[in-house]
Structure formats: C-alpha cells, structure tokens
Amino acid sequence: MRNVTPDTLTQAFADYAAKAEDPRTKEVLCSLAKHLHAFVRETKLTHAEWMAGLMALTRAGEITTPERNEFILFSDLFGVSALVDMVNTPPGATSCSNLGPFHQRGAPPLPDGGDLWKGQPGQVMVVTGRVLDAATGEGIAGATLDMWQNADNGFYAAQDAGQPAKNYHALLTCAADGTFAFSTTRQQPYTVPYDGPAGDMLRALGRDAWRPAHLHVIAEAAGYRPLVTELFLEDDPYLDRDAVFGVRSDLVVPLGTMRKAETPAHLVARDRLPDTVLHAPLVIRMARA
Ligand code: BEZ
Ligand code: FE
C-alpha cells in the first residue's frame, strides 16, 4: 500500500499479514502493531525519543546472557510479566507470579519435613502447607514443589560465590494428603538488578528496585496445570511497592510464631530449632489441566 496515513497504517499492517499461516500469530502481531501505532500517535513520539528506546533495547541485547536477561527484566518492570500471569491464572487457583531469573533446574530433593535451613544464619521459619485441588479442596497426593529463596544476606545461591551452588533450592514431594512441612530461614527483601537499561528506566521514573521477601514455588502434579508462583510474608515493608508487581492478596502468607513443641513431629531439624520459630502456613490451589 502506498500513501499510508497515520489513520490507515494499522489496517495496512493487517492487510500485509493476509497470508499468515497461523491465525493466532497473526492476531497477536497485528494487535501488537495496533497498540504500538496508537502509542506513537497518542504521545506524538519524537525521533529522539524513539531512538532512545531503540538504544535501550540494543543495550539490553548487549548485556543479556544465559544468566541475566534484560528483556525479561524490562517485561517484569513494565508489569507485562505480571499481567500475563494474571490473565493466565485459572479461576479458583492460586495466582501465578514471577518466575524470576534465579530458578535452577535439578534442585536437590527435600523430604517432607526436610531442612532447607541447615543451620545457616537467619530467623528460623517453619513452613507448613497443603496443596489442594482448586475445584474440590481435596489434597493432591504426591504434588511436587520446586522451591527456591534467598539466604539471610539477600542473595540467591547463583548471585553469591559464598554459598553452595544449590543452597536454598529444593524439590519437595508432598504427603499422600497433599500436606508438607519444612524448616528454612526467613526470606529477605532484595533489589532487582538495576545496573543496566532497565535500571535506567527505574531511575528516570523515580522508582525503586525493591522486591518484598518471597519464597518461589513451582507446583506440579499429574493431571494439573503447573503453577509458577511466589509467596510473600504479610509484614514485609515492600508488599505495596514490589518493582515487578508480583504481589496478589492470595499470595500473602499470614505470619505467626510457634513454640518448638508445637512444630510438626516429622521435621528433620526439630531438635535444633530455637524455642520459638516463625510459622508460615501456605495453601496452594491447583487447577486441573
Ligand atoms: C526474583 O524474584 O527473583 C526476580 C523477579 C524479577 C526480576 C528479578 C528478580
Ligand atoms: Fe525472587
């Protein structure tokens, strides 16, 4: 098409896609073009501004490695990752939330009742929980929880040469009634990486880079949709300003204390627990596949 105008360009893009093989690909890309065009019209974007954006993407490409993906960080900081999570959470199921960059494949197995803490510094926390069918409320036998969190110094194992490679990473298999328990230390708030172009965006907007403390979980069970989520502690000071918009009310865990004598009898580290520990009760609801 020649002589396109600001008003006909979006339709021209769609017309050019007439021979697209996959209708969903066409729908998604034409919608993306429509919204990009609307953004340019609405803001009357200048050449300099568009070039600044393209240069930020160029720098994102330059610093992206298998360990650090600046494009995903942009997606997180724009809230797009959170929105994709929200529109893909099945009704009644626990909300999906950020995977983040620190998941490691092949987490070491942790028995039900296991010890993720291993005597490391931090406030000892006993986590008890249930994995339930979102529709029936029944426990899901043998559900697995791939979990990871940061150490008391705020760093994940992958960020900290002082920690063993899979420190605070674990794959736990729930009991036949879907219950589980383990001991750990309280997770800590931390900042997302802000030394790249995504950090420049935070600074330009006067935003900070903090995330509230959280436990990452990937829950899986035969016949159920895998659930990628994270669970937050109710007294965290950053719950209302998470840099990546991951906090949903059903992900905020009530936090209490428990005397050692009240902790589950099968906790591997029970004898080593201090007299009073933090207690975080979790409920994870999974939707059928
Ligand atoms: C995280 O939760 O580990 C994370 C999520 C998004 C960006 C950076 C870190
Ligand atoms: Fe995290």
PDB file of N, CA, C and O and ligand atoms in Angstrom, residues 72-73 76-77 98-103 148 156 159 190-193 211-212 214 216 230 242 244, ligand 1:
ATOM      1  N   ILE A  72      13.668  -9.780  29.779  1.00  0.00           N
ATOM      2  CA  ILE A  72      12.690 -10.284  30.752  1.00  0.00           C
ATOM      3  C   ILE A  72      12.544  -9.291  31.896  1.00  0.00           C
ATOM      4  O   ILE A  72      11.438  -9.028  32.376  1.00  0.00           O
ATOM      5  N   LEU A  73      13.663  -8.689  32.294  1.00  0.00           N
ATOM      6  CA  LEU A  73      13.586  -7.689  33.372  1.00  0.00           C
ATOM      7  C   LEU A  73      12.724  -6.495  32.939  1.00  0.00           C
ATOM      8  O   LEU A  73      11.898  -5.994  33.710  1.00  0.00           O
ATOM      9  N   ASP A  76       9.229  -7.551  33.239  1.00  0.00           N
ATOM     10  CA  ASP A  76       8.816  -7.552  34.650  1.00  0.00           C
ATOM     11  C   ASP A  76       8.542  -6.130  35.147  1.00  0.00           C
ATOM     12  O   ASP A  76       7.540  -5.863  35.813  1.00  0.00           O
ATOM     13  N   LEU A  77       9.445  -5.204  34.819  1.00  0.00           N
ATOM     14  CA  LEU A  77       9.342  -3.847  35.372  1.00  0.00           C
ATOM     15  C   LEU A  77       8.220  -3.043  34.722  1.00  0.00           C
ATOM     16  O   LEU A  77       7.682  -2.105  35.327  1.00  0.00           O
ATOM     17  N   ASN A  98       5.734 -14.088  39.365  1.00  0.00           N
ATOM     18  CA  ASN A  98       7.046 -14.104  38.689  1.00  0.00           C
ATOM     19  C   ASN A  98       7.906 -15.342  38.905  1.00  0.00           C
ATOM     20  O   ASN A  98       8.138 -15.753  40.034  1.00  0.00           O
ATOM     21  N   LEU A  99       8.427 -15.855  37.810  1.00  0.00           N
ATOM     22  CA  LEU A  99       9.447 -16.913  37.886  1.00  0.00           C
ATOM     23  C   LEU A  99      10.780 -16.309  38.338  1.00  0.00           C
ATOM     24  O   LEU A  99      11.501 -16.896  39.143  1.00  0.00           O
ATOM     25  N   GLY A 100      11.099 -15.130  37.809  1.00  0.00           N
ATOM     26  CA  GLY A 100      12.388 -14.507  38.150  1.00  0.00           C
ATOM     27  C   GLY A 100      13.553 -15.249  37.519  1.00  0.00           C
ATOM     28  O   GLY A 100      13.365 -16.300  36.912  1.00  0.00           O
ATOM     29  N   PRO A 101      14.765 -14.715  37.670  1.00  0.00           N
ATOM     30  CA  PRO A 101      15.918 -15.283  36.962  1.00  0.00           C
ATOM     31  C   PRO A 101      16.704 -16.324  37.750  1.00  0.00           C
ATOM     32  O   PRO A 101      17.704 -16.823  37.250  1.00  0.00           O
ATOM     33  N   PHE A 102      16.278 -16.675  38.959  1.00  0.00           N
ATOM     34  CA  PHE A 102      17.170 -17.472  39.802  1.00  0.00           C
ATOM     35  C   PHE A 102      16.742 -18.921  39.974  1.00  0.00           C
ATOM     36  O   PHE A 102      17.325 -19.649  40.786  1.00  0.00           O
ATOM     37  N   HIS A 103      15.735 -19.349  39.203  1.00  0.00           N
ATOM     38  CA  HIS A 103      15.375 -20.767  39.276  1.00  0.00           C
ATOM     39  C   HIS A 103      16.523 -21.612  38.735  1.00  0.00           C
ATOM     40  O   HIS A 103      17.175 -21.229  37.768  1.00  0.00           O
ATOM     41  N   TRP A 148      12.643 -22.166  45.790  1.00  0.00           N
ATOM     42  CA  TRP A 148      13.933 -21.510  45.976  1.00  0.00           C
ATOM     43  C   TRP A 148      13.718 -20.143  46.631  1.00  0.00           C
ATOM     44  O   TRP A 148      12.664 -19.533  46.492  1.00  0.00           O
ATOM     45  N   TYR A 156      20.572 -14.892  46.288  1.00  0.00           N
ATOM     46  CA  TYR A 156      20.333 -16.273  45.865  1.00  0.00           C
ATOM     47  C   TYR A 156      21.688 -16.943  45.653  1.00  0.00           C
ATOM     48  O   TYR A 156      22.705 -16.271  45.403  1.00  0.00           O
ATOM     49  N   GLN A 159      23.907 -15.844  42.876  1.00  0.00           N
ATOM     50  CA  GLN A 159      24.484 -14.486  42.943  1.00  0.00           C
ATOM     51  C   GLN A 159      25.658 -14.396  43.895  1.00  0.00           C
ATOM     52  O   GLN A 159      26.251 -13.332  44.032  1.00  0.00           O
ATOM     53  N   TYR A 190      14.949  -7.841  48.479  1.00  0.00           N
ATOM     54  CA  TYR A 190      16.181  -7.577  47.718  1.00  0.00           C
ATOM     55  C   TYR A 190      15.831  -6.723  46.509  1.00  0.00           C
ATOM     56  O   TYR A 190      14.659  -6.552  46.160  1.00  0.00           O
ATOM     57  N   THR A 191      16.865  -6.208  45.872  1.00  0.00           N
ATOM     58  CA  THR A 191      16.631  -5.371  44.692  1.00  0.00           C
ATOM     59  C   THR A 191      16.851  -6.187  43.426  1.00  0.00           C
ATOM     60  O   THR A 191      17.742  -7.034  43.365  1.00  0.00           O
ATOM     61  N   VAL A 192      16.040  -5.905  42.400  1.00  0.00           N
ATOM     62  CA  VAL A 192      16.308  -6.485  41.075  1.00  0.00           C
ATOM     63  C   VAL A 192      17.559  -5.795  40.525  1.00  0.00           C
ATOM     64  O   VAL A 192      17.903  -4.686  40.965  1.00  0.00           O
ATOM     65  N   PRO A 193      18.264  -6.418  39.573  1.00  0.00           N
ATOM     66  CA  PRO A 193      19.475  -5.765  39.039  1.00  0.00           C
ATOM     67  C   PRO A 193      19.111  -4.413  38.406  1.00  0.00           C
ATOM     68  O   PRO A 193      18.172  -4.329  37.619  1.00  0.00           O
ATOM     69  N   ARG A 211      12.098  -5.680  45.848  1.00  0.00           N
ATOM     70  CA  ARG A 211      11.072  -6.712  45.860  1.00  0.00           C
ATOM     71  C   ARG A 211      10.856  -7.143  47.308  1.00  0.00           C
ATOM     72  O   ARG A 211      11.822  -7.320  48.055  1.00  0.00           O
ATOM     73  N   PRO A 212       9.595  -7.350  47.730  1.00  0.00           N
ATOM     74  CA  PRO A 212       9.373  -7.904  49.062  1.00  0.00           C
ATOM     75  C   PRO A 212       9.905  -9.335  49.133  1.00  0.00           C
ATOM     76  O   PRO A 212       9.973 -10.030  48.107  1.00  0.00           O
ATOM     77  N   HIS A 214      10.237 -13.221  49.440  1.00  0.00           N
ATOM     78  CA  HIS A 214       9.303 -14.229  48.925  1.00  0.00           C
ATOM     79  C   HIS A 214       9.971 -15.581  48.792  1.00  0.00           C
ATOM     80  O   HIS A 214      11.192 -15.684  48.697  1.00  0.00           O
ATOM     81  N   HIS A 216       9.887 -18.665  46.187  1.00  0.00           N
ATOM     82  CA  HIS A 216       9.425 -19.075  44.856  1.00  0.00           C
ATOM     83  C   HIS A 216       8.969 -20.531  44.899  1.00  0.00           C
ATOM     84  O   HIS A 216       9.610 -21.362  45.551  1.00  0.00           O
ATOM     85  N   GLU A 230       4.880 -17.326  43.758  1.00  0.00           N
ATOM     86  CA  GLU A 230       5.766 -16.948  44.856  1.00  0.00           C
ATOM     87  C   GLU A 230       4.881 -16.513  46.011  1.00  0.00           C
ATOM     88  O   GLU A 230       3.770 -16.005  45.811  1.00  0.00           O
ATOM     89  N   ASP A 242       6.269  -3.563  45.183  1.00  0.00           N
ATOM     90  CA  ASP A 242       7.098  -4.564  44.502  1.00  0.00           C
ATOM     91  C   ASP A 242       7.456  -4.053  43.099  1.00  0.00           C
ATOM     92  O   ASP A 242       6.564  -3.734  42.304  1.00  0.00           O
ATOM     93  N   VAL A 244       8.236  -5.482  40.522  1.00  0.00           N
ATOM     94  CA  VAL A 244       7.764  -6.278  39.373  1.00  0.00           C
ATOM     95  C   VAL A 244       6.287  -6.671  39.512  1.00  0.00           C
ATOM     96  O   VAL A 244       5.810  -7.548  38.787  1.00  0.00           O
TER      97      VAL A 244
HETATM   98  C1  BEZ B   1      13.027 -12.685  41.508  1.00  0.00           C
HETATM   99  O1  BEZ B   1      12.009 -12.829  42.103  1.00  0.00           O
HETATM  100  O2  BEZ B   1      13.973 -13.378  41.828  1.00  0.00           O
HETATM  101  C2  BEZ B   1      13.111 -11.638  40.427  1.00  0.00           C
HETATM  102  C3  BEZ B   1      11.980 -11.384  39.685  1.00  0.00           C
HETATM  103  C4  BEZ B   1      12.042 -10.441  38.677  1.00  0.00           C
HETATM  104  C5  BEZ B   1      13.224  -9.770  38.420  1.00  0.00           C
HETATM  105  C6  BEZ B   1      14.353 -10.040  39.174  1.00  0.00           C
HETATM  106  C7  BEZ B   1      14.297 -10.969  40.195  1.00  0.00           C
END
